[in-house]
């Protein structure tokens, strides 16, 4: 049984779950102990007690801890990647790449610890020094989703610690194994007791305890839009600081001048890799009329070649859906699409392979309208739609006609379209001739409209969330000041 980590001790919770392997549901990975609300409170108090001292820790101490975590994560990327693929169902390549990225995120934020924590300005008054100091918030509650169970915790925990905060981490229920492995590495990194805590459990119990506690100064949340909005309202109400990264319904525009092979490759990768379970997945393929038929034909052929199978099999392109619950959601939307009049061009079938897993062949809907529910609501599975448009102008309008705006892409060779796309598309992240998913680890991560709230994650930009500004005006000392007083 894997335990919670509270105030420097491994602590048995009050409940437990066994996580299974979505590629083979007979394979039970381990048992994880779920904390109670009172134990979450103990973790919060431990983090609050540790906060004043950690806020004064030297940049070198923070660097050494974070760099050591990054080094170990990278050194163990194959082993941890295997666990991630086994637990979540993304392919081994994708899982190892995620773990590697998590390691580099720790190293990036290790170096950030050395960045100056104040900015100097010239005052408009002579004899006055003006500076803006950056101070840690205190306790940060980290609440994460199941689809990137190593990288997303890494890009929240690492900056929280680098900028001098303490952490209570609550991972997603269905992927506790990867989170626990990361927490175990962090527990041996030399952090003082209470600076980092892991409390596993449900959103309603452990997550809610973090959201409600006045001792938790900031909540950084990644997950679905409805849960994010609810959490955001509660934290705002009690005066906490909030950073929300939520859902997407990301468009990929295929322009009539696009290189067809590149377009198909980007669409397949963006829509279906990681089983379509990425907030940046291209779920809406917006295709100009002149290229539509050829693109659709090539997409169907390419999708027919995709190998669906055990996430840890080297021949697999697309692993299983992560859980029985997510499979039910995918099936529901496949039905909704057909009821709405969309034409299923390929896929959307439950596959019986030699192991009992949540296997679903990637599905493509054609002849869809952007107003359909399958094009407005996040499905979070291997399901994408083709939306045919007359021209580029309509493509942009359709791309923007959703209430979220995380990532958006275009495949084109036309420089003018690229410029116009960048300036007109309502998304936090834009990809040109690339899949909509796949971001550099040192760049910020952010969305528009209902996708994000608060300062961006990752990169130096996230300092805005993990610290608070203090503006300092300092006049000369009294004896030096005498001249100034006389002049008054
Ligand atoms: P979810 O919203 O169901 O859960 C996310 C986390 O919130 C989990 O840890 C859950 O236990 C917790 N939670 C649930 N209710 C809570 C409550 N009342 N109080 C506190 N915590 C609570 O999301 P999920 O199903 O785990 O993940 C899929 C979603 O995440 C998708 O919508 C996807 O788009 C989104 N996502 C967004 C990004 C991004 O950066 N924008 C990245 C990855 C995933």
Tab-separated table of C-alpha atoms and ligand atoms in Angstrom, residues 142-148 152 155-156 170-175 201-212 219 221-228 230-231 244-250 277-280 326 329 378-380 406 429 445-447 451-452 457, ligand 1:
chain	number	residue	atom	x	y	z
A	142	UNK	CA	-1.763	21.778	-6.347
A	143	UNK	CA	-4.773	19.966	-7.907
A	144	UNK	CA	-4.101	18.000	-11.090
A	145	UNK	CA	-5.920	15.931	-13.760
A	146	UNK	CA	-5.261	12.365	-14.866
A	147	UNK	CA	-4.015	12.870	-18.403
A	148	UNK	CA	-0.488	14.188	-17.636
A	152	UNK	CA	1.487	18.766	-14.931
A	155	UNK	CA	5.136	22.284	-13.756
A	156	UNK	CA	3.123	23.323	-10.712
A	170	UNK	CA	-3.558	16.353	-4.583
A	171	UNK	CA	-3.261	14.211	-7.724
A	172	UNK	CA	-6.145	12.842	-9.804
A	173	UNK	CA	-7.856	9.779	-8.352
A	174	UNK	CA	-7.292	7.379	-11.255
A	175	UNK	CA	-3.533	7.879	-11.656
A	201	UNK	CA	-7.989	11.195	-2.427
A	202	UNK	CA	-11.122	12.380	-4.113
A	203	UNK	CA	-11.851	15.873	-5.340
A	204	UNK	CA	-14.882	16.195	-3.103
A	205	UNK	CA	-12.955	15.344	0.077
A	206	UNK	CA	-9.249	16.146	-0.242
A	207	UNK	CA	-9.536	18.634	-3.118
A	208	UNK	CA	-12.338	20.479	-1.387
A	209	UNK	CA	-10.324	20.687	1.866
A	210	UNK	CA	-7.574	22.544	-0.029
A	211	UNK	CA	-10.026	24.783	-1.820
A	212	UNK	CA	-11.809	25.734	1.425
A	219	UNK	CA	-4.699	27.079	-5.665
A	221	UNK	CA	-5.721	23.738	-10.731
A	222	UNK	CA	-5.737	21.881	-14.026
A	223	UNK	CA	-8.826	19.946	-14.995
A	224	UNK	CA	-12.226	20.295	-16.550
A	225	UNK	CA	-13.902	23.641	-17.070
A	226	UNK	CA	-16.968	22.978	-14.840
A	227	UNK	CA	-14.827	21.868	-11.869
A	228	UNK	CA	-12.349	24.706	-12.449
A	230	UNK	CA	-16.585	25.985	-9.265
A	231	UNK	CA	-13.216	25.912	-7.502
A	244	UNK	CA	-6.992	27.637	-13.606
A	245	UNK	CA	-6.079	25.638	-16.723
A	246	UNK	CA	-9.153	23.972	-18.126
A	247	UNK	CA	-10.678	22.416	-21.204
A	248	UNK	CA	-10.204	23.026	-24.901
A	249	UNK	CA	-12.037	22.476	-28.198
A	250	UNK	CA	-9.075	23.170	-30.383
A	277	UNK	CA	-6.910	12.799	-24.146
A	278	UNK	CA	-5.104	16.115	-24.277
A	279	UNK	CA	-6.545	19.508	-23.498
A	280	UNK	CA	-4.707	20.687	-26.648
A	326	UNK	CA	-13.897	8.140	-19.882
A	329	UNK	CA	-18.176	9.607	-22.067
A	378	UNK	CA	-14.962	18.754	-24.882
A	379	UNK	CA	-15.086	14.979	-25.387
A	380	UNK	CA	-11.514	14.233	-24.279
A	406	UNK	CA	-6.551	26.966	-25.587
A	429	UNK	CA	-1.245	29.016	-27.997
A	445	UNK	CA	1.173	27.546	-21.189
A	446	UNK	CA	-2.021	29.560	-21.376
A	447	UNK	CA	-5.469	29.812	-22.884
A	451	UNK	CA	-9.834	27.652	-21.040
A	452	UNK	CA	-7.744	29.567	-18.517
A	457	UNK	CA	1.679	28.347	-16.218
B	1	LIG	P1	-11.515	17.027	-13.366
B	1	LIG	O1	-11.923	18.451	-13.439
B	1	LIG	O2	-12.575	16.017	-13.206
B	1	LIG	O3	-10.524	16.812	-12.119
B	1	LIG	C1	-9.313	17.525	-12.009
B	1	LIG	C2	-8.853	17.473	-10.560
B	1	LIG	O4	-9.766	18.207	-9.748
B	1	LIG	C3	-8.809	16.052	-9.978
B	1	LIG	O5	-7.678	15.922	-9.151
B	1	LIG	C4	-10.083	15.992	-9.163
B	1	LIG	O6	-10.025	15.061	-8.093
B	1	LIG	C5	-10.148	17.411	-8.636
B	1	LIG	N1	-11.480	17.838	-8.185
B	1	LIG	C6	-12.676	17.443	-8.629
B	1	LIG	N2	-13.657	18.046	-7.916
B	1	LIG	C7	-13.060	18.850	-7.021
B	1	LIG	C8	-13.530	19.744	-6.017
B	1	LIG	N3	-14.822	19.930	-5.770
B	1	LIG	N4	-12.620	20.424	-5.287
B	1	LIG	C9	-11.311	20.262	-5.514
B	1	LIG	N5	-10.797	19.412	-6.426
B	1	LIG	C10	-11.667	18.719	-7.193
B	1	LIG	O7	-10.597	16.746	-14.644
B	1	LIG	P2	-9.962	15.370	-15.131
B	1	LIG	O8	-11.074	14.509	-15.651
B	1	LIG	O9	-9.042	14.835	-14.105
B	1	LIG	O10	-9.048	15.863	-16.356
B	1	LIG	C11	-9.537	16.101	-17.637
B	1	LIG	C12	-9.775	17.586	-17.836
B	1	LIG	O11	-8.573	18.300	-17.600
B	1	LIG	C13	-10.166	17.922	-19.272
B	1	LIG	O12	-11.222	18.842	-19.247
B	1	LIG	C14	-8.925	18.581	-19.841
B	1	LIG	O13	-9.130	19.486	-20.888
B	1	LIG	C15	-8.364	19.252	-18.638
B	1	LIG	N6	-6.934	19.536	-18.821
B	1	LIG	C16	-6.572	20.828	-19.044
B	1	LIG	C17	-5.245	21.136	-19.257
B	1	LIG	C18	-4.804	22.561	-19.470
B	1	LIG	O14	-3.646	22.848	-19.229
B	1	LIG	N7	-5.673	23.455	-19.895
B	1	LIG	C19	-4.284	20.128	-19.241
B	1	LIG	C20	-4.693	18.816	-19.013
B	1	LIG	C21	-6.038	18.529	-18.795
